[in-house]
Short mmCIF file of C-alpha atoms and ligand atoms in Angstrom, two decimals:
data_model
loop_
_atom_site.label_atom_id
_atom_site.label_comp_id
_atom_site.label_asym_id
_atom_site.label_seq_id
_atom_site.Cartn_x
_atom_site.Cartn_y
_atom_site.Cartn_z
CA UNK M 1 10.24 -17.59 -17.23
CA UNK M 2 9.38 -20.15 -14.05
CA UNK M 3 12.77 -19.37 -11.09
CA UNK M 4 13.62 -22.93 -9.52
CA UNK M 5 12.03 -22.25 -6.48
CA UNK M 6 8.66 -21.77 -8.22
CA UNK M 7 9.05 -24.87 -9.58
CA UNK M 8 9.85 -26.82 -6.53
CA UNK M 9 6.58 -25.46 -5.26
CA UNK M 10 5.07 -26.73 -8.60
CA UNK M 11 6.33 -29.70 -7.55
CA UNK M 12 4.97 -30.06 -3.87
CA UNK M 13 2.07 -29.03 -4.42
CA UNK M 14 0.95 -31.63 -7.81
CA UNK M 15 3.44 -34.34 -4.55
CA UNK M 16 0.27 -33.24 -2.73
CA UNK M 17 -2.36 -33.95 -5.30
CA UNK M 18 -2.96 -37.33 -4.26
CA UNK M 19 -0.64 -40.92 -3.82
CA UNK M 20 2.44 -41.45 -5.86
CA UNK M 21 4.31 -44.10 -6.83
CA UNK M 22 7.41 -43.64 -4.21
CA UNK M 23 4.16 -42.99 -1.30
CA UNK M 24 2.85 -46.50 -1.77
CA UNK M 25 5.70 -48.03 0.60
CA UNK M 26 4.56 -45.56 3.19
CA UNK M 27 0.97 -46.28 2.84
CA UNK M 28 1.92 -49.94 3.95
CA UNK M 29 4.07 -48.90 6.20
CA UNK M 30 6.92 -51.39 3.97
CA UNK M 31 10.22 -50.10 4.75
CA UNK M 32 11.27 -46.23 4.81
CA UNK M 33 8.37 -45.84 5.38
CA UNK M 34 5.42 -44.26 7.77
CA UNK M 35 1.93 -43.86 7.14
CA UNK M 36 1.80 -40.40 9.69
CA UNK M 37 4.62 -39.14 7.74
CA UNK M 38 3.30 -39.38 4.99
CA UNK M 39 0.19 -37.62 6.08
CA UNK M 40 1.81 -34.63 7.07
CA UNK M 41 3.45 -34.89 3.75
CA UNK M 42 0.49 -34.77 2.05
CA UNK M 43 -1.78 -32.42 4.56
CA UNK M 44 1.62 -29.76 3.98
CA UNK M 45 3.14 -29.93 7.08
CA UNK M 46 6.67 -27.88 7.23
CA UNK M 47 9.88 -30.76 8.06
CA UNK M 48 11.49 -29.43 11.11
CA UNK M 49 14.18 -31.82 10.48
CA UNK M 50 16.14 -31.45 6.49
CA UNK M 51 17.38 -33.81 4.46
CA UNK M 52 20.82 -35.39 5.43
CA UNK M 53 23.52 -33.84 2.62
CA UNK M 54 24.25 -37.26 2.08
CA UNK M 55 20.47 -38.04 1.60
CA UNK M 56 20.34 -35.02 -0.60
CA UNK M 57 23.31 -37.19 -2.40
CA UNK M 58 21.78 -39.99 -3.38
CA UNK M 59 18.09 -38.56 -4.40
CA UNK M 60 20.80 -36.57 -6.67
CA UNK M 61 22.89 -39.67 -8.03
CA UNK M 62 19.38 -41.51 -8.84
CA UNK M 63 18.28 -38.73 -10.69
CA UNK M 64 21.30 -37.45 -12.27
CA UNK M 65 21.83 -41.29 -13.38
CA UNK M 66 18.01 -42.20 -14.69
CA UNK M 67 19.02 -42.03 -18.38
CA UNK M 68 21.88 -44.36 -17.73
CA UNK M 69 20.16 -46.48 -16.30
CA UNK M 70 17.05 -46.67 -19.03
CA UNK M 71 19.67 -46.58 -21.40
CA UNK M 72 21.51 -49.90 -20.04
CA UNK M 73 18.15 -51.30 -19.91
CA UNK M 74 17.58 -51.23 -23.61
CA UNK M 75 21.29 -52.47 -24.06
CA UNK M 76 20.62 -55.49 -21.90
CA UNK M 77 17.08 -56.87 -23.49
CA UNK M 78 17.48 -55.24 -26.63
CA UNK M 79 13.87 -52.83 -25.75
CA UNK M 80 13.47 -49.18 -26.84
CA UNK M 81 12.22 -47.29 -24.34
CA UNK M 82 10.87 -43.21 -24.43
CA UNK M 83 9.97 -40.65 -22.03
CA UNK M 84 6.00 -39.72 -21.38
CA UNK M 85 4.59 -37.65 -18.77
CA UNK M 86 2.99 -37.90 -15.49
CA UNK M 87 -0.40 -39.95 -15.14
CA UNK M 88 -2.80 -39.98 -13.29
CA UNK M 89 -5.62 -42.65 -12.69
CA UNK M 90 -9.54 -41.84 -14.56
CA UNK M 91 -11.19 -43.85 -11.67
CA UNK M 92 -8.92 -42.92 -9.13
CA UNK M 93 -8.09 -38.63 -9.60
CA UNK M 94 -5.71 -39.21 -6.55
CA UNK M 95 -3.59 -42.23 -7.22
CA UNK M 96 -0.42 -41.02 -10.07
CA UNK M 97 2.84 -41.94 -11.29
CA UNK M 98 5.94 -40.82 -12.67
CA UNK M 99 6.73 -42.62 -15.14
CA UNK M 100 10.99 -43.00 -15.71
CA UNK M 101 10.30 -44.55 -18.84
CA UNK M 102 7.77 -46.22 -21.34
CA UNK M 103 9.06 -49.75 -22.49
CA UNK M 104 7.59 -49.74 -26.04
CA UNK M 105 5.47 -53.02 -27.23
CA UNK M 106 7.91 -55.81 -28.91
CA UNK M 107 7.02 -56.75 -31.71
CA UNK M 108 6.58 -60.63 -30.67
CA UNK M 109 6.82 -60.02 -26.55
CA UNK M 110 6.11 -63.60 -24.51
CA UNK M 111 2.67 -63.94 -23.39
CA UNK M 112 1.62 -61.19 -20.46
CA UNK M 113 4.31 -58.83 -22.01
CA UNK M 114 2.39 -56.77 -24.55
CA UNK M 115 1.70 -53.87 -25.52
CA UNK M 116 3.68 -50.91 -23.59
CA UNK M 117 5.88 -51.59 -20.39
CA UNK M 118 6.04 -49.31 -17.48
CA UNK M 119 9.81 -49.13 -16.06
CA UNK M 120 10.95 -47.64 -13.20
CA UNK M 121 14.51 -46.71 -12.99
CA UNK M 122 16.93 -47.58 -9.76
CA UNK M 123 20.14 -47.45 -8.59
CA UNK M 124 21.18 -49.13 -5.17
CA UNK M 125 24.56 -49.36 -2.70
CA UNK M 126 26.68 -52.17 -2.51
CA UNK M 127 24.74 -54.28 0.05
CA UNK M 128 21.55 -53.29 -0.94
CA UNK M 129 22.15 -54.32 -4.99
CA UNK M 130 23.79 -57.81 -3.66
CA UNK M 131 20.46 -58.46 -1.99
CA UNK M 132 18.19 -57.90 -4.82
CA UNK M 133 20.88 -60.40 -6.62
CA UNK M 134 20.26 -62.82 -4.28
CA UNK M 135 16.70 -62.83 -3.08
CA UNK M 136 14.79 -60.70 -5.70
CA UNK M 137 12.87 -57.61 -5.96
CA UNK M 138 12.08 -56.45 -2.32
CA UNK M 139 8.52 -55.70 -1.37
CA UNK M 140 8.16 -52.36 -1.57
CA UNK M 141 9.53 -52.08 -5.41
CA UNK M 142 6.98 -54.71 -6.09
CA UNK M 143 4.02 -52.39 -4.38
CA UNK M 144 5.67 -49.37 -6.04
CA UNK M 145 5.15 -51.73 -9.73
CA UNK M 146 2.43 -52.79 -9.11
CA UNK M 147 0.86 -49.28 -8.43
CA UNK M 148 2.49 -48.12 -11.99
CA UNK M 149 0.23 -50.54 -13.18
CA UNK M 150 -2.56 -49.87 -11.58
CA UNK M 151 -2.85 -45.98 -12.73
CA UNK M 152 -1.79 -46.55 -16.24
CA UNK M 153 -3.74 -49.76 -16.83
CA UNK M 154 -0.93 -51.56 -18.77
CA UNK M 155 -0.02 -55.28 -18.37
CA UNK M 156 3.64 -55.27 -16.95
CA UNK M 157 6.43 -53.09 -16.41
CA UNK M 158 10.33 -53.54 -14.92
CA UNK M 159 12.91 -52.81 -12.51
CA UNK M 160 16.38 -51.71 -13.79
CA UNK M 161 18.55 -51.74 -11.05
CA UNK M 162 22.32 -50.19 -11.06
CA UNK M 163 24.90 -50.29 -8.75
CA UNK M 164 26.95 -47.31 -9.59
CA UNK M 165 30.32 -48.11 -7.98
CA UNK M 166 30.70 -51.53 -9.83
CA UNK M 167 28.47 -50.48 -13.16
CA UNK M 168 26.22 -54.02 -11.74
CA UNK M 169 23.33 -54.11 -13.34
CA UNK M 170 19.79 -55.96 -12.70
CA UNK M 171 16.54 -55.82 -14.29
CA UNK M 172 12.86 -57.52 -12.88
CA UNK M 173 10.49 -57.50 -15.94
CA UNK M 174 6.80 -57.74 -13.75
CA UNK M 175 3.28 -58.79 -14.80
CA UNK M 176 -0.01 -57.24 -13.46
CA UNK M 177 -1.30 -58.80 -10.64
CA UNK M 178 -4.93 -57.90 -10.18
CA UNK M 179 -5.22 -59.44 -6.84
CA UNK M 180 -2.42 -56.78 -5.26
CA UNK M 181 -3.51 -53.97 -7.42
CA UNK M 182 -7.17 -54.22 -5.40
CA UNK M 183 -5.49 -54.35 -2.02
CA UNK M 184 -2.93 -51.55 -3.47
CA UNK M 185 -6.64 -49.79 -4.59
CA UNK M 186 -8.41 -50.41 -1.35
CA UNK M 187 -5.25 -49.47 1.24
CA UNK M 188 -4.68 -46.36 -0.48
CA UNK M 189 -8.31 -45.00 -0.64
CA UNK M 190 -8.89 -45.79 2.81
CA UNK M 191 -5.35 -43.76 3.55
CA UNK M 192 -6.05 -41.05 0.70
CA UNK M 193 -9.84 -40.64 2.46
CA UNK M 194 -8.12 -40.46 5.84
CA UNK M 195 -6.14 -37.54 4.87
CA UNK M 196 -9.21 -35.55 3.32
CA UNK M 197 -10.54 -36.05 6.77
CA UNK M 198 -7.75 -34.64 8.53
CA UNK M 199 -7.30 -38.01 10.71
CA UNK M 200 -3.63 -38.28 11.29
CA UNK M 201 -2.54 -41.93 11.60
CA UNK M 202 -0.74 -43.28 14.65
CA UNK M 203 2.98 -42.90 15.26
CA UNK M 204 5.49 -46.15 14.75
CA UNK M 205 5.09 -48.37 17.97
CA UNK M 206 8.57 -49.19 18.60
CA UNK M 207 10.04 -45.27 19.95
CA UNK M 208 13.29 -47.16 18.28
CA UNK M 209 12.14 -47.45 14.87
CA UNK M 210 15.27 -46.36 12.43
CA UNK M 211 12.74 -44.93 10.27
CA UNK M 212 11.80 -42.19 13.21
CA UNK M 213 15.80 -41.62 13.99
CA UNK M 214 15.64 -40.33 9.75
CA UNK M 215 11.90 -39.21 9.49
CA UNK M 216 11.56 -35.00 8.59
CA UNK M 217 8.84 -34.92 11.38
CA UNK M 218 10.91 -36.28 14.40
CA UNK M 219 11.19 -33.08 16.00
CA UNK M 220 7.72 -32.71 16.13
CA UNK M 221 6.08 -35.69 16.19
CA UNK M 222 8.47 -37.25 18.91
CA UNK M 223 10.86 -35.22 21.28
CA UNK M 224 14.11 -35.78 18.65
CA UNK M 225 15.83 -35.12 22.00
CA UNK M 226 14.13 -38.34 23.39
CA UNK M 227 15.65 -40.77 20.50
CA UNK M 228 18.33 -42.81 20.52
CA UNK M 229 21.71 -41.98 18.45
CA UNK M 230 21.95 -43.11 14.73
CA UNK M 231 23.61 -46.27 14.80
CA UNK M 232 27.00 -46.25 13.17
CA UNK M 233 27.37 -47.87 9.59
CA UNK M 234 29.44 -50.63 9.89
CA UNK M 235 32.84 -49.75 7.79
CA UNK M 236 34.34 -52.56 5.27
CA UNK M 237 37.94 -51.35 4.40
CA UNK M 238 38.69 -53.34 1.49
CA UNK M 239 42.72 -54.53 0.94
CA UNK M 240 44.65 -52.54 -1.06
CA UNK M 241 47.65 -53.84 -2.22
CA UNK M 242 48.90 -51.83 -4.94
CA UNK M 243 52.43 -50.33 -4.97
CA UNK M 244 51.70 -46.54 -5.40
CA UNK M 245 49.08 -46.63 -2.48
CA UNK M 246 51.87 -48.40 -0.11
CA UNK M 247 54.66 -46.14 -1.40
CA UNK M 248 52.15 -43.09 -0.79
CA UNK M 249 50.80 -44.15 2.35
CA UNK M 250 54.38 -44.78 3.76
CA UNK M 251 55.55 -41.38 2.95
CA UNK M 252 52.54 -39.70 4.76
CA UNK M 253 53.79 -42.53 7.67
CA UNK M 254 57.50 -40.91 7.36
CA UNK M 255 55.91 -37.13 7.56
CA UNK M 256 53.90 -38.05 10.33
CA UNK M 257 56.59 -38.89 12.31
CA UNK M 258 58.94 -36.04 11.50
CA UNK M 259 56.10 -33.12 11.38
CA UNK M 260 55.55 -35.45 15.36
CA UNK M 261 59.24 -34.51 16.56
CA UNK M 262 59.14 -31.10 14.99
CA UNK M 263 56.64 -30.16 16.94
CA UNK M 264 57.21 -32.04 20.76
CA UNK M 265 60.97 -30.09 19.66
CA UNK M 266 58.90 -26.63 19.09
CA UNK M 267 57.27 -26.58 21.83
CA UNK M 268 60.31 -27.31 23.92
CA UNK M 269 61.73 -24.23 22.27
CA UNK M 270 59.10 -21.99 22.86
CA UNK M 271 59.13 -22.55 26.60
CA UNK M 272 62.92 -22.29 26.21
CA UNK M 273 62.28 -18.98 24.21
CA UNK M 274 59.69 -18.09 27.21
CA UNK M 275 61.83 -18.36 29.90
CA UNK M 276 64.60 -16.11 28.80
CA UNK M 277 61.74 -13.45 28.01
CA UNK M 278 61.60 -13.50 32.02
CA UNK M 279 59.39 -10.50 32.58
CA UNK M 280 59.65 -8.74 29.32
CA UNK M 281 56.59 -9.12 26.85
CA UNK M 282 57.38 -7.92 24.41
CA UNK M 283 61.27 -8.71 22.20
CA UNK M 284 62.20 -8.60 18.83
CA UNK M 285 66.09 -10.89 18.26
CA UNK M 286 66.96 -9.01 14.53
CA UNK M 287 69.23 -11.74 14.03
CA UNK M 288 65.51 -13.76 13.44
CA UNK M 289 63.63 -10.89 11.73
CA UNK M 290 61.26 -12.19 14.47
CA UNK M 291 59.77 -10.38 17.17
CA UNK M 292 58.25 -12.26 20.48
CA UNK M 293 55.47 -11.44 22.53
CA UNK M 294 54.02 -12.95 24.89
CA UNK M 295 50.74 -12.10 25.82
CA UNK M 296 48.04 -13.40 28.56
CA UNK M 297 44.61 -14.00 26.26
CA UNK M 298 41.23 -15.08 27.53
CA UNK M 299 39.40 -17.78 26.70
CA UNK M 300 37.30 -18.61 23.54
CA UNK M 301 33.70 -18.15 23.36
CA UNK M 302 32.25 -21.00 22.26
CA UNK M 303 27.89 -22.44 22.04
CA UNK M 304 27.24 -25.43 24.38
CA UNK M 305 25.89 -26.87 21.66
CA UNK M 306 24.27 -29.70 23.39
CA UNK M 307 22.69 -27.96 26.24
CA UNK M 308 20.93 -25.69 23.60
CA UNK M 309 20.46 -29.02 22.05
CA UNK M 310 18.47 -29.80 25.49
CA UNK M 311 17.07 -27.10 26.14
CA UNK M 312 15.77 -25.45 23.39
CA UNK M 313 15.21 -28.41 20.73
CA UNK M 314 13.22 -26.64 17.98
CA UNK M 315 15.47 -23.04 18.51
CA UNK M 316 18.93 -25.51 18.03
CA UNK M 317 17.50 -26.99 14.46
CA UNK M 318 16.12 -23.28 13.59
CA UNK M 319 19.58 -22.27 13.52
CA UNK M 320 21.83 -24.82 12.64
CA UNK M 321 23.92 -25.10 9.57
CA UNK M 322 26.00 -27.59 7.65
CA UNK M 323 29.13 -26.49 6.38
CA UNK M 324 29.65 -27.60 2.46
CA UNK M 325 30.40 -30.69 2.16
CA UNK M 326 34.42 -31.94 1.83
CA UNK M 327 36.59 -35.12 2.62
CA UNK M 328 39.48 -35.22 4.97
CA UNK M 329 41.71 -38.22 5.17
CA UNK M 330 42.01 -39.81 8.13
CA UNK M 331 45.10 -42.29 8.43
CA UNK M 332 44.57 -44.91 11.69
CA UNK M 333 46.66 -48.32 12.63
CA UNK M 334 45.14 -50.99 11.01
CA UNK M 335 44.81 -52.87 14.49
CA UNK M 336 43.07 -49.39 15.73
CA UNK M 337 39.38 -49.87 16.20
CA UNK M 338 37.03 -48.33 14.28
CA UNK M 339 35.59 -45.64 16.39
S1 LIG F 401 8.93 -39.53 13.90
FE1 LIG F 401 8.61 -41.91 13.25
S2 LIG F 401 6.33 -42.01 14.00
FE2 LIG F 401 6.20 -40.15 13.33
S3 LIG F 401 6.09 -39.31 11.97
FE3 LIG F 401 8.40 -39.86 11.51
S4 LIG F 401 8.44 -42.09 11.23
FE4 LIG F 401 6.44 -42.27 11.68
#
């Protein structure tokens, strides 16, 4: 029986056999992609920075919701879809595509949409979804779908996009574009020749490029320490006037106030106890069933992780461990800035 690790290894080995649909943006240096990072990936160089938990959650979300996106596409369009194994181009074996679903030929298709279609299933954040709704498919999606059409030889395809929070849904039907496919094939071929020849593409020019800040090779490719910190995401606080949340937050405020008062009072009583103990290190208070110990402690041993990051970045990256994710509810005054 094949293990998860072996499966992962196999997937990585397959990925390195050629250029897939999700690689095209990187070949062209579009959106999040960098040709140099893709080259390192294709030549089997190990990443020196792992994906963040948040990024892994997004990959997982896309994978888990794929059947739902495909089903929604069927119900919105009346078209039928089926699963299909990965395809490899006959003319260019290094061009491959994982077909999310094949769209079964319709009975009376519109001109240009005859035969099977290639369906790409996506999930998108609210911002990206609304952006797509007003401006249409982004360039890297267009490149991805034309790459899929180049490999399969089909005449059309579609993108189905789900916004998981509101369940908003969009789909775009796309015809095969021979001129764009010719460009994609040429540029991918040049890139693949470089991979085979070990000719590594140049680094991105702008040192502050957001792609470098999220890149899995940022430590070895660029001195990660010299990079500015990632920009914080601007949060949007959605007003909620529900009486239920009003009562709960009111209760938290009340409890916070009494905890603060109790903590302040406790501090005063502890100081009084220390004074009453005088020179004595240990005292028993039988009436309260408590023992008091007033002893000196040495300071807690901690790591200076900033200095370690600055002086030994490779070592720091190797031994950094992220604990299991958990959620924390913070409460601030509404007028406070969000930093
Ligand atoms: S660190 Fe920047 S230039 Fe280097 S591979 Fe990554 S994205 Fe490309």
